[in-house]
PDB file of C-alpha atoms in Angstrom:
ATOM      1  CA  MET I 413    -108.877  38.515-117.131  1.00 38.00           C
ATOM      2  CA  ASP I 414    -110.277  36.245-115.419  1.00 40.00           C
ATOM      3  CA  ASN I 415    -108.275  35.185-112.313  1.00 46.00           C
ATOM      4  CA  ASN I 416    -109.962  32.352-111.265  1.00 44.00           C
ATOM      5  CA  ILE I 417    -106.981  29.315-110.980  1.00 46.00           C
ATOM      6  CA  ASN I 418    -108.432  25.829-111.576  1.00 46.00           C
ATOM      7  CA  GLY I 419    -106.602  23.657-114.037  1.00 42.00           C
ATOM      8  CA  ARG I 420    -108.756  21.464-116.323  1.00 47.00           C
ATOM      9  CA  ASP I 421    -106.290  19.098-117.781  1.00 53.00           C
ATOM     10  CA  PRO I 422    -106.904  15.693-117.004  1.00 51.00           C
ATOM     11  CA  ALA I 423    -103.080  15.251-116.920  1.00 55.00           C
ATOM     12  CA  ILE I 424    -102.135  18.260-114.690  1.00 64.00           C
ATOM     13  CA  ASN I 425    -101.485  16.079-112.499  1.00 58.00           C
ATOM     14  CA  ASP I 426     -98.544  14.352-114.000  1.00 63.00           C
ATOM     15  CA  ARG I 427     -97.065  18.276-114.484  1.00 86.00           C
ATOM     16  CA  ASP I 428     -93.800  19.065-111.847  1.00 93.00           C
ATOM     17  CA  PRO I 429     -94.716  23.060-111.040  1.00 94.00           C
ATOM     18  CA  VAL I 430     -91.323  22.859-110.500  1.00 93.00           C
ATOM     19  CA  MET I 431     -89.845  22.119-114.057  1.00 94.00           C
ATOM     20  CA  SER I 432     -92.139  23.718-115.474  1.00 95.00           C
ATOM     21  CA  THR I 433     -91.014  27.056-115.161  1.00 95.00           C
ATOM     22  CA  GLN I 434     -88.020  26.125-116.962  1.00 92.00           C
ATOM     23  CA  LYS I 435     -89.599  24.492-119.923  1.00 93.00           C
ATOM     24  CA  LYS I 436     -92.964  25.506-120.867  1.00 95.00           C
ATOM     25  CA  PHE I 437     -93.247  28.756-119.093  1.00 97.00           C
ATOM     26  CA  ARG I 438     -89.401  29.296-119.585  1.00 96.00           C
ATOM     27  CA  LYS I 439     -89.268  32.931-121.799  1.00 97.00           C
ATOM     28  CA  GLU I 440     -92.914  34.137-119.736  1.00 98.00           C
ATOM     29  CA  ILE I 441     -91.477  33.246-116.645  1.00 98.00           C
ATOM     30  CA  TRP I 442     -88.135  32.006-115.928  1.00 98.00           C
ATOM     31  CA  THR I 443     -85.933  34.990-118.218  1.00 98.00           C
ATOM     32  CA  PRO I 444     -88.171  37.662-116.850  1.00 98.00           C
ATOM     33  CA  PHE I 445     -87.493  36.606-113.076  1.00 98.00           C
ATOM     34  CA  VAL I 446     -83.577  36.261-113.886  1.00 98.00           C
ATOM     35  CA  SER I 447     -83.113  39.589-116.166  1.00 98.00           C
ATOM     36  CA  ALA I 448     -84.552  41.230-112.628  1.00 98.00           C
ATOM     37  CA  VAL I 449     -82.573  39.776-109.995  1.00 98.00           C
ATOM     38  CA  LYS I 450     -79.870  40.378-112.438  1.00 97.00           C
ATOM     39  CA  GLU I 451     -80.455  44.472-113.957  1.00 98.00           C
ATOM     40  CA  TYR I 452     -81.907  45.634-110.650  1.00 98.00           C
ATOM     41  CA  GLU I 453     -78.753  43.385-108.470  1.00 98.00           C
ATOM     42  CA  LEU I 454     -81.711  42.458-106.043  1.00 98.00           C
ATOM     43  CA  ILE I 455     -79.240  38.987-105.121  1.00 98.00           C
ATOM     44  CA  LYS I 456     -75.947  39.126-103.445  1.00 97.00           C
ATOM     45  CA  GLU I 457     -73.320  37.254-102.088  1.00 97.00           C
ATOM     46  CA  GLY I 458     -73.661  36.410 -98.072  1.00 97.00           C
ATOM     47  CA  ASP I 459     -77.851  37.153 -99.387  1.00 98.00           C
ATOM     48  CA  ARG I 460     -80.097  35.753 -96.349  1.00 98.00           C
ATOM     49  CA  ILE I 461     -83.375  36.606 -97.698  1.00 98.00           C
ATOM     50  CA  ALA I 462     -86.897  35.504 -96.400  1.00 98.00           C
ATOM     51  CA  VAL I 463     -88.892  34.805 -99.163  1.00 98.00           C
ATOM     52  CA  CYS I 464     -92.675  35.621 -98.009  1.00 97.00           C
ATOM     53  CA  MET I 465     -95.481  32.885 -98.917  1.00 96.00           C
ATOM     54  CA  SER I 466     -98.233  34.275 -98.187  1.00 92.00           C
ATOM     55  CA  GLY I 467    -100.545  31.785 -99.908  1.00 92.00           C
ATOM     56  CA  GLY I 468    -101.165  33.260-103.384  1.00 94.00           C
ATOM     57  CA  LYS I 469    -100.158  32.206-106.551  1.00 96.00           C
ATOM     58  CA  ASP I 470     -97.579  34.733-106.949  1.00 97.00           C
ATOM     59  CA  SER I 471     -95.651  33.958-104.010  1.00 97.00           C
ATOM     60  CA  ALA I 472     -95.932  30.334-104.387  1.00 97.00           C
ATOM     61  CA  LEU I 473     -93.934  31.070-108.158  1.00 98.00           C
ATOM     62  CA  LEU I 474     -92.015  33.108-106.270  1.00 98.00           C
ATOM     63  CA  GLY I 475     -91.257  30.135-103.851  1.00 98.00           C
ATOM     64  CA  VAL I 476     -90.212  27.779-106.543  1.00 98.00           C
ATOM     65  CA  LEU I 477     -87.729  30.517-109.048  1.00 98.00           C
ATOM     66  CA  MET I 478     -85.921  31.600-105.284  1.00 98.00           C
ATOM     67  CA  LYS I 479     -85.754  27.739-104.763  1.00 97.00           C
ATOM     68  CA  MET I 480     -84.449  26.938-108.211  1.00 96.00           C
ATOM     69  CA  LEU I 481     -81.653  30.135-108.236  1.00 97.00           C
ATOM     70  CA  HIS I 482     -80.530  28.613-105.042  1.00 97.00           C
ATOM     71  CA  ARG I 483     -79.354  25.658-106.410  1.00 95.00           C
ATOM     72  CA  TRP I 484     -78.336  26.696-109.913  1.00 93.00           C
ATOM     73  CA  SER I 485     -76.062  30.192-108.891  1.00 93.00           C
ATOM     74  CA  ASP I 486     -72.398  31.249-109.419  1.00 91.00           C
ATOM     75  CA  PHE I 487     -72.070  32.568-105.870  1.00 93.00           C
ATOM     76  CA  PRO I 488     -73.644  31.356-102.528  1.00 95.00           C
ATOM     77  CA  PHE I 489     -76.802  32.754-100.604  1.00 98.00           C
ATOM     78  CA  GLU I 490     -79.225  31.949 -98.583  1.00 98.00           C
ATOM     79  CA  LEU I 491     -82.991  31.189 -98.387  1.00 98.00           C
ATOM     80  CA  GLU I 492     -85.523  30.737 -95.548  1.00 98.00           C
ATOM     81  CA  PHE I 493     -89.362  30.196 -96.681  1.00 98.00           C
ATOM     82  CA  ILE I 494     -91.784  32.116 -93.283  1.00 98.00           C
ATOM     83  CA  ALA I 495     -95.675  32.647 -94.376  1.00 96.00           C
ATOM     84  CA  MET I 496     -97.620  34.194 -91.612  1.00 94.00           C
ATOM     85  CA  ASP I 497    -100.555  33.186 -90.420  1.00 90.00           C
ATOM     86  CA  PRO I 498    -102.664  36.499 -89.611  1.00 88.00           C
ATOM     87  CA  GLY I 499    -106.070  34.721 -88.390  1.00 85.00           C
ATOM     88  CA  TYR I 500    -107.064  32.071 -91.237  1.00 88.00           C
ATOM     89  CA  ASN I 501    -109.569  29.839 -90.860  1.00 88.00           C
ATOM     90  CA  PRO I 502    -108.781  26.270 -90.985  1.00 91.00           C
ATOM     91  CA  ASP I 503    -109.825  25.435 -94.361  1.00 92.00           C
ATOM     92  CA  ASN I 504    -107.426  28.223 -95.758  1.00 91.00           C
ATOM     93  CA  ARG I 505    -104.762  27.793 -93.250  1.00 93.00           C
ATOM     94  CA  ALA I 506    -104.055  23.714 -95.026  1.00 94.00           C
ATOM     95  CA  LYS I 507    -104.488  25.165 -97.898  1.00 94.00           C
ATOM     96  CA  LEU I 508    -101.136  27.493 -97.341  1.00 94.00           C
ATOM     97  CA  ILE I 509     -99.446  24.007 -95.606  1.00 95.00           C
ATOM     98  CA  ALA I 510    -100.574  21.966 -98.582  1.00 95.00           C
ATOM     99  CA  ASN I 511     -99.611  24.106-101.262  1.00 95.00           C
ATOM    100  CA  CYS I 512     -96.452  25.015-100.158  1.00 96.00           C
ATOM    101  CA  GLU I 513     -95.872  21.352 -99.241  1.00 95.00           C
ATOM    102  CA  ARG I 514     -96.622  20.129-102.943  1.00 94.00           C
ATOM    103  CA  LEU I 515     -93.866  22.907-103.797  1.00 96.00           C
ATOM    104  CA  GLU I 516     -90.887  21.334-101.121  1.00 95.00           C
ATOM    105  CA  LEU I 517     -90.461  24.319 -99.416  1.00 97.00           C
ATOM    106  CA  PRO I 518     -89.551  24.063 -96.144  1.00 96.00           C
ATOM    107  CA  ILE I 519     -91.825  27.141 -94.514  1.00 96.00           C
ATOM    108  CA  HIS I 520     -91.435  28.904 -91.090  1.00 97.00           C
ATOM    109  CA  LEU I 521     -94.918  29.167 -90.178  1.00 96.00           C
ATOM    110  CA  PHE I 522     -95.448  32.044 -88.415  1.00 94.00           C
ATOM    111  CA  GLU I 523     -99.155  33.784 -85.997  1.00 92.00           C
ATOM    112  CA  THR I 524    -100.107  36.665 -85.669  1.00 90.00           C
ATOM    113  CA  ASN I 525    -103.555  38.825 -84.346  1.00 84.00           C
ATOM    114  CA  ILE I 526    -104.152  40.711 -87.534  1.00 83.00           C
ATOM    115  CA  PHE I 527    -107.270  40.284 -88.760  1.00 81.00           C
ATOM    116  CA  SER I 528    -108.580  40.122 -85.007  1.00 77.00           C
ATOM    117  CA  VAL I 529    -106.914  43.746 -84.778  1.00 80.00           C
ATOM    118  CA  THR I 530    -107.831  44.739 -88.399  1.00 74.00           C
ATOM    119  CA  SER I 531    -111.602  43.723 -87.976  1.00 71.00           C
ATOM    120  CA  LYS I 532    -112.497  46.186 -84.891  1.00 72.00           C
ATOM    121  CA  THR I 533    -111.299  49.087 -87.465  1.00 73.00           C
ATOM    122  CA  GLU I 534    -113.509  50.273 -89.973  1.00 69.00           C
ATOM    123  CA  LYS I 535    -111.174  53.062 -91.245  1.00 72.00           C
ATOM    124  CA  ASN I 536    -108.489  51.640 -93.838  1.00 69.00           C
ATOM    125  CA  PRO I 537    -108.954  48.680 -92.637  1.00 71.00           C
ATOM    126  CA  CYS I 538    -106.862  47.217 -95.745  1.00 73.00           C
ATOM    127  CA  TYR I 539    -104.058  49.838 -95.122  1.00 73.00           C
ATOM    128  CA  LEU I 540    -103.678  48.944 -91.700  1.00 77.00           C
ATOM    129  CA  CYS I 541    -103.263  45.128 -92.638  1.00 80.00           C
ATOM    130  CA  ALA I 542    -100.778  45.566 -95.540  1.00 81.00           C
ATOM    131  CA  ARG I 543     -98.504  48.029 -92.621  1.00 83.00           C
ATOM    132  CA  MET I 544     -98.847  45.045 -90.018  1.00 86.00           C
ATOM    133  CA  ARG I 545     -97.800  42.194 -92.251  1.00 87.00           C
ATOM    134  CA  ARG I 546     -95.178  44.440 -93.790  1.00 89.00           C
ATOM    135  CA  GLY I 547     -93.886  44.584 -89.576  1.00 90.00           C
ATOM    136  CA  HIS I 548     -94.434  41.681 -88.922  1.00 92.00           C
ATOM    137  CA  LEU I 549     -92.508  39.862 -91.639  1.00 96.00           C
ATOM    138  CA  TYR I 550     -89.465  42.071 -91.239  1.00 95.00           C
ATOM    139  CA  SER I 551     -89.425  41.180 -87.810  1.00 95.00           C
ATOM    140  CA  PHE I 552     -89.778  37.234 -87.886  1.00 96.00           C
ATOM    141  CA  ALA I 553     -87.080  37.307 -90.777  1.00 97.00           C
ATOM    142  CA  LYS I 554     -84.378  39.417 -88.939  1.00 96.00           C
ATOM    143  CA  SER I 555     -84.541  37.103 -86.153  1.00 96.00           C
ATOM    144  CA  LEU I 556     -83.976  34.433 -88.749  1.00 97.00           C
ATOM    145  CA  GLY I 557     -80.923  36.564 -89.057  1.00 97.00           C
ATOM    146  CA  CYS I 558     -82.088  37.508 -92.826  1.00 98.00           C
ATOM    147  CA  ASN I 559     -80.954  40.827 -93.814  1.00 98.00           C
ATOM    148  CA  LYS I 560     -83.807  40.851 -97.073  1.00 98.00           C
ATOM    149  CA  ILE I 561     -87.145  39.930 -97.877  1.00 98.00           C
ATOM    150  CA  ALA I 562     -88.627  38.685-100.870  1.00 98.00           C
ATOM    151  CA  LEU I 563     -92.500  39.598-101.560  1.00 97.00           C
ATOM    152  CA  GLY I 564     -93.982  38.473-105.063  1.00 97.00           C
ATOM    153  CA  HIS I 565     -95.397  41.855-106.434  1.00 97.00           C
ATOM    154  CA  HIS I 566     -95.584  41.651-109.971  1.00 98.00           C
ATOM    155  CA  PHE I 567     -94.807  43.111-113.738  1.00 98.00           C
ATOM    156  CA  SER I 568     -98.558  44.335-113.759  1.00 97.00           C
ATOM    157  CA  ASP I 569     -98.614  45.214-110.061  1.00 96.00           C
ATOM    158  CA  VAL I 570     -96.395  47.434-111.166  1.00 97.00           C
ATOM    159  CA  ILE I 571     -97.958  49.657-113.926  1.00 97.00           C
ATOM    160  CA  GLU I 572    -101.008  48.971-112.616  1.00 96.00           C
ATOM    161  CA  THR I 573     -99.830  50.760-109.260  1.00 95.00           C
ATOM    162  CA  THR I 574     -98.007  53.656-111.730  1.00 96.00           C
ATOM    163  CA  LEU I 575    -101.186  54.154-113.393  1.00 96.00           C
ATOM    164  CA  MET I 576    -103.627  54.186-110.354  1.00 95.00           C
ATOM    165  CA  GLY I 577    -101.440  57.259-108.599  1.00 94.00           C
ATOM    166  CA  MET I 578    -101.806  58.821-111.743  1.00 94.00           C
ATOM    167  CA  LEU I 579    -105.603  58.327-112.508  1.00 94.00           C
ATOM    168  CA  TRP I 580    -106.522  58.571-108.491  1.00 92.00           C
ATOM    169  CA  GLY I 581    -103.368  59.143-106.229  1.00 91.00           C
ATOM    170  CA  ALA I 582    -102.749  62.470-108.220  1.00 93.00           C
ATOM    171  CA  GLN I 583     -99.114  62.166-108.348  1.00 92.00           C
ATOM    172  CA  ILE I 584     -96.546  59.689-110.939  1.00 92.00           C
ATOM    173  CA  GLN I 585     -95.369  57.357-108.811  1.00 92.00           C
ATOM    174  CA  GLY I 586     -93.627  53.814-108.713  1.00 94.00           C
ATOM    175  CA  MET I 587     -92.396  50.784-107.381  1.00 97.00           C
ATOM    176  CA  LEU I 588     -88.968  50.118-106.610  1.00 97.00           C
ATOM    177  CA  PRO I 589     -87.887  46.920-107.825  1.00 98.00           C
ATOM    178  CA  LYS I 590     -85.994  46.562-103.800  1.00 98.00           C
ATOM    179  CA  LEU I 591     -85.897  49.206-101.730  1.00 96.00           C
ATOM    180  CA  HIS I 592     -84.132  49.669 -97.707  1.00 96.00           C
ATOM    181  CA  SER I 593     -86.695  49.222 -94.691  1.00 95.00           C
ATOM    182  CA  THR I 594     -87.166  52.932 -92.897  1.00 91.00           C
ATOM    183  CA  ASN I 595     -87.995  50.837 -89.435  1.00 90.00           C
ATOM    184  CA  TYR I 596     -85.509  47.532 -89.292  1.00 93.00           C
ATOM    185  CA  GLU I 597     -81.840  48.739 -90.164  1.00 92.00           C
ATOM    186  CA  GLY I 598     -79.673  46.570 -92.342  1.00 93.00           C
ATOM    187  CA  MET I 599     -83.215  44.837 -93.667  1.00 97.00           C
ATOM    188  CA  GLU I 600     -84.097  45.723 -97.726  1.00 98.00           C
ATOM    189  CA  LEU I 601     -86.990  44.662 -99.476  1.00 98.00           C
ATOM    190  CA  ILE I 602     -86.966  43.064-103.175  1.00 98.00           C
ATOM    191  CA  ARG I 603     -89.560  41.630-105.730  1.00 98.00           C
ATOM    192  CA  PRO I 604     -87.643  39.202-108.588  1.00 98.00           C
ATOM    193  CA  LEU I 605     -91.325  38.891-110.123  1.00 98.00           C
ATOM    194  CA  TYR I 606     -90.859  42.509-111.308  1.00 98.00           C
ATOM    195  CA  LYS I 607     -90.426  41.965-114.944  1.00 98.00           C
ATOM    196  CA  VAL I 608     -92.552  38.212-114.599  1.00 98.00           C
ATOM    197  CA  HIS I 609     -96.551  39.273-116.074  1.00 98.00           C
ATOM    198  CA  GLU I 610     -99.234  38.172-113.818  1.00 97.00           C
ATOM    199  CA  GLU I 611    -100.600  36.353-117.247  1.00 97.00           C
ATOM    200  CA  ALA I 612     -98.118  33.700-117.106  1.00 98.00           C
ATOM    201  CA  ILE I 613     -98.426  33.384-113.006  1.00 98.00           C
ATOM    202  CA  ILE I 614    -102.090  32.378-113.780  1.00 97.00           C
ATOM    203  CA  ALA I 615    -100.981  30.612-117.319  1.00 97.00           C
ATOM    204  CA  TRP I 616     -98.527  28.056-115.105  1.00 97.00           C
ATOM    205  CA  ALA I 617    -100.983  27.860-111.995  1.00 96.00           C
ATOM    206  CA  ASN I 618    -103.990  27.055-114.301  1.00 96.00           C
ATOM    207  CA  TYR I 619    -101.328  24.262-115.872  1.00 96.00           C
ATOM    208  CA  ASN I 620    -100.032  23.030-113.044  1.00 95.00           C
ATOM    209  CA  GLY I 621    -103.210  22.261-111.504  1.00 94.00           C
ATOM    210  CA  LEU I 622    -102.856  25.187-108.774  1.00 94.00           C
ATOM    211  CA  SER I 623    -105.213  26.608-106.587  1.00 92.00           C
ATOM    212  CA  PHE I 624    -104.339  29.011-104.052  1.00 92.00           C
ATOM    213  CA  LEU I 625    -105.878  32.069-101.295  1.00 87.00           C
ATOM    214  CA  GLN I 626    -107.602  34.759-102.679  1.00 75.00           C
ATOM    215  CA  CYS I 627    -107.659  37.604-100.031  1.00 64.00           C
ATOM    216  CA  ALA I 628    -108.899  34.821 -97.257  1.00 58.00           C
ATOM    217  CA  CYS I 629    -109.373  37.602 -95.016  1.00 61.00           C
ATOM    218  CA  ILE I 630    -111.974  37.975 -93.010  1.00 57.00           C
ATOM    219  CA  MET I 631    -112.689  41.469 -94.507  1.00 54.00           C
ATOM    220  CA  THR I 632    -113.488  40.093 -97.797  1.00 54.00           C
ATOM    221  CA  GLU I 633    -115.927  37.044 -96.246  1.00 50.00           C
ATOM    222  CA  ARG I 634    -117.414  39.389 -95.210  1.00 50.00           C
ATOM    223  CA  ALA I 635    -118.521  41.045 -98.591  1.00 43.00           C
ATOM    224  CA  GLN I 636    -116.692  44.721 -98.000  1.00 48.00           C
ATOM    225  CA  VAL I 637    -115.058  46.577-100.348  1.00 51.00           C
ATOM    226  CA  ASP I 638    -111.965  47.510 -99.943  1.00 60.00           C
ATOM    227  CA  GLU I 639    -111.291  50.669-102.498  1.00 64.00           C
ATOM    228  CA  ASN I 640    -107.589  50.000-103.709  1.00 69.00           C
ATOM    229  CA  ALA I 641    -108.714  46.893-104.966  1.00 72.00           C
ATOM    230  CA  SER I 642    -111.973  47.776-106.634  1.00 83.00           C
ATOM    231  CA  LYS I 643    -110.174  50.700-108.431  1.00 88.00           C
ATOM    232  CA  ARG I 644    -106.954  48.385-108.995  1.00 88.00           C
ATOM    233  CA  ARG I 645    -109.588  46.011-110.768  1.00 90.00           C
ATOM    234  CA  GLU I 646    -110.479  49.301-112.766  1.00 93.00           C
ATOM    235  CA  THR I 647    -107.549  49.989-113.712  1.00 94.00           C
ATOM    236  CA  LYS I 648    -107.094  46.040-114.839  1.00 94.00           C
ATOM    237  CA  ALA I 649    -109.725  46.471-116.834  1.00 95.00           C
ATOM    238  CA  LEU I 650    -108.541  50.214-118.631  1.00 96.00           C
ATOM    239  CA  ILE I 651    -104.856  48.608-119.448  1.00 96.00           C
ATOM    240  CA  ARG I 652    -107.510  45.352-121.149  1.00 96.00           C
ATOM    241  CA  GLU I 653    -109.403  47.883-123.100  1.00 97.00           C
ATOM    242  CA  LEU I 654    -106.299  50.414-124.444  1.00 97.00           C
ATOM    243  CA  LYS I 655    -104.178  47.084-125.198  1.00 96.00           C
ATOM    244  CA  LYS I 656    -107.416  46.581-127.831  1.00 97.00           C
ATOM    245  CA  THR I 657    -105.730  49.273-130.061  1.00 97.00           C
ATOM    246  CA  ASN I 658    -102.424  49.727-128.458  1.00 97.00           C
ATOM    247  CA  PRO I 659    -100.101  46.047-127.652  1.00 96.00           C
ATOM    248  CA  ASP I 660     -97.618  47.889-126.068  1.00 97.00           C
ATOM    249  CA  VAL I 661     -99.353  50.214-123.621  1.00 97.00           C
ATOM    250  CA  GLU I 662     -98.212  47.480-120.779  1.00 97.00           C
ATOM    251  CA  LYS I 663     -94.686  47.696-121.823  1.00 97.00           C
ATOM    252  CA  ASN I 664     -95.162  51.561-122.630  1.00 97.00           C
ATOM    253  CA  ILE I 665     -96.297  52.213-119.169  1.00 97.00           C
ATOM    254  CA  PHE I 666     -93.396  50.359-117.357  1.00 97.00           C
ATOM    255  CA  ASN I 667     -90.805  51.494-119.708  1.00 97.00           C
ATOM    256  CA  SER I 668     -91.764  55.127-118.422  1.00 96.00           C
ATOM    257  CA  ILE I 669     -90.841  54.750-114.833  1.00 95.00           C
ATOM    258  CA  HIS I 670     -87.111  53.972-116.198  1.00 96.00           C
ATOM    259  CA  ARG I 671     -86.953  57.214-118.347  1.00 95.00           C
ATOM    260  CA  ALA I 672     -88.504  59.732-116.489  1.00 92.00           C
ATOM    261  CA  ASN I 673     -87.836  62.521-117.520  1.00 93.00           C
ATOM    262  CA  ILE I 674     -87.245  65.251-114.436  1.00 91.00           C
ATOM    263  CA  ASP I 675     -86.661  68.686-116.971  1.00 93.00           C
ATOM    264  CA  THR I 676     -90.429  68.388-117.644  1.00 94.00           C
ATOM    265  CA  LEU I 677     -91.945  68.369-114.223  1.00 93.00           C
ATOM    266  CA  VAL I 678     -93.667  71.103-112.713  1.00 96.00           C
ATOM    267  CA  SER I 679     -92.258  70.409-109.693  1.00 96.00           C
ATOM    268  CA  TYR I 680     -90.899  66.480-107.913  1.00 93.00           C
ATOM    269  CA  LYS I 681     -90.160  65.064-104.479  1.00 92.00           C
ATOM    270  CA  LEU I 682     -86.566  63.962-103.600  1.00 91.00           C
ATOM    271  CA  HIS I 683     -86.138  62.077-100.368  1.00 90.00           C
ATOM    272  CA  ASP I 684     -89.237  63.170 -99.091  1.00 90.00           C
ATOM    273  CA  GLU I 685     -88.029  67.282-100.301  1.00 95.00           C
ATOM    274  CA  MET I 686     -90.457  68.685-102.185  1.00 96.00           C
ATOM    275  CA  HIS I 687     -88.587  70.692-105.485  1.00 96.00           C
ATOM    276  CA  SER I 688     -90.187  73.629-107.948  1.00 96.00           C
ATOM    277  CA  PHE I 689     -88.389  73.895-111.894  1.00 95.00           C
ATOM    278  CA  LEU I 690     -88.695  77.444-110.312  1.00 96.00           C
ATOM    279  CA  GLU I 691     -84.890  76.443-108.589  1.00 94.00           C
ATOM    280  CA  GLU I 692     -83.426  76.260-111.805  1.00 91.00           C
ATOM    281  CA  PHE I 693     -85.155  78.602-113.593  1.00 92.00           C
TER     282      PHE I 693
END
């Protein structure tokens, strides 16, 4: 799939990115979003949630949906929209701010030196960047009194991660819709876009003439290739190829992590402890 997000319809200036999630994209976006929130119990009464705005398409849509849910929810919860500048160049920083303004998302923008740190390491700079980002987001969210952070991982991220784990990581590993922080007591991470397909997000952005940051990091600007990103692109291509003969392949991969049959596994890890089928044989 072409991830280039550029609206070409001359009428895009008259479109409302917020209301289009309710009208044109209700089936593809709003319905699966609400379904995930309810099924996985992602939001509870009294929560104060930091919605993390990265500058990309996924977090932008997440921000819009969370704001709408907050407006219409049957129970009270609070939102804070946070955006981290890890060292963006002025143009990328301006684009992040401009998009949030257009979507009427009032962000708390804070700065870190992540890019300057990761640019000095040659081993796994993208892994280090991801870990540092997560830590800064948790820390800033907690300073605002939040007990949860919401990230924009979507359905396609889930199935690609599952397949990548098997093909290149030699393990069966999913991506949970929510998890407890191991370093920040009382904090949780939630993924409300868990059931929303990436192609729907791209269609929403294109329809509304929105363009977002891709990666925007200095490693990308220097044309250094992240091996993990390369494998993810390869996995996307593999799934596209499999869909030609099996239209349900994405749904089947997704359902497989909801229907794991532990009785058929030779070994498995539970709470960081390995177990073998021989224990019950």
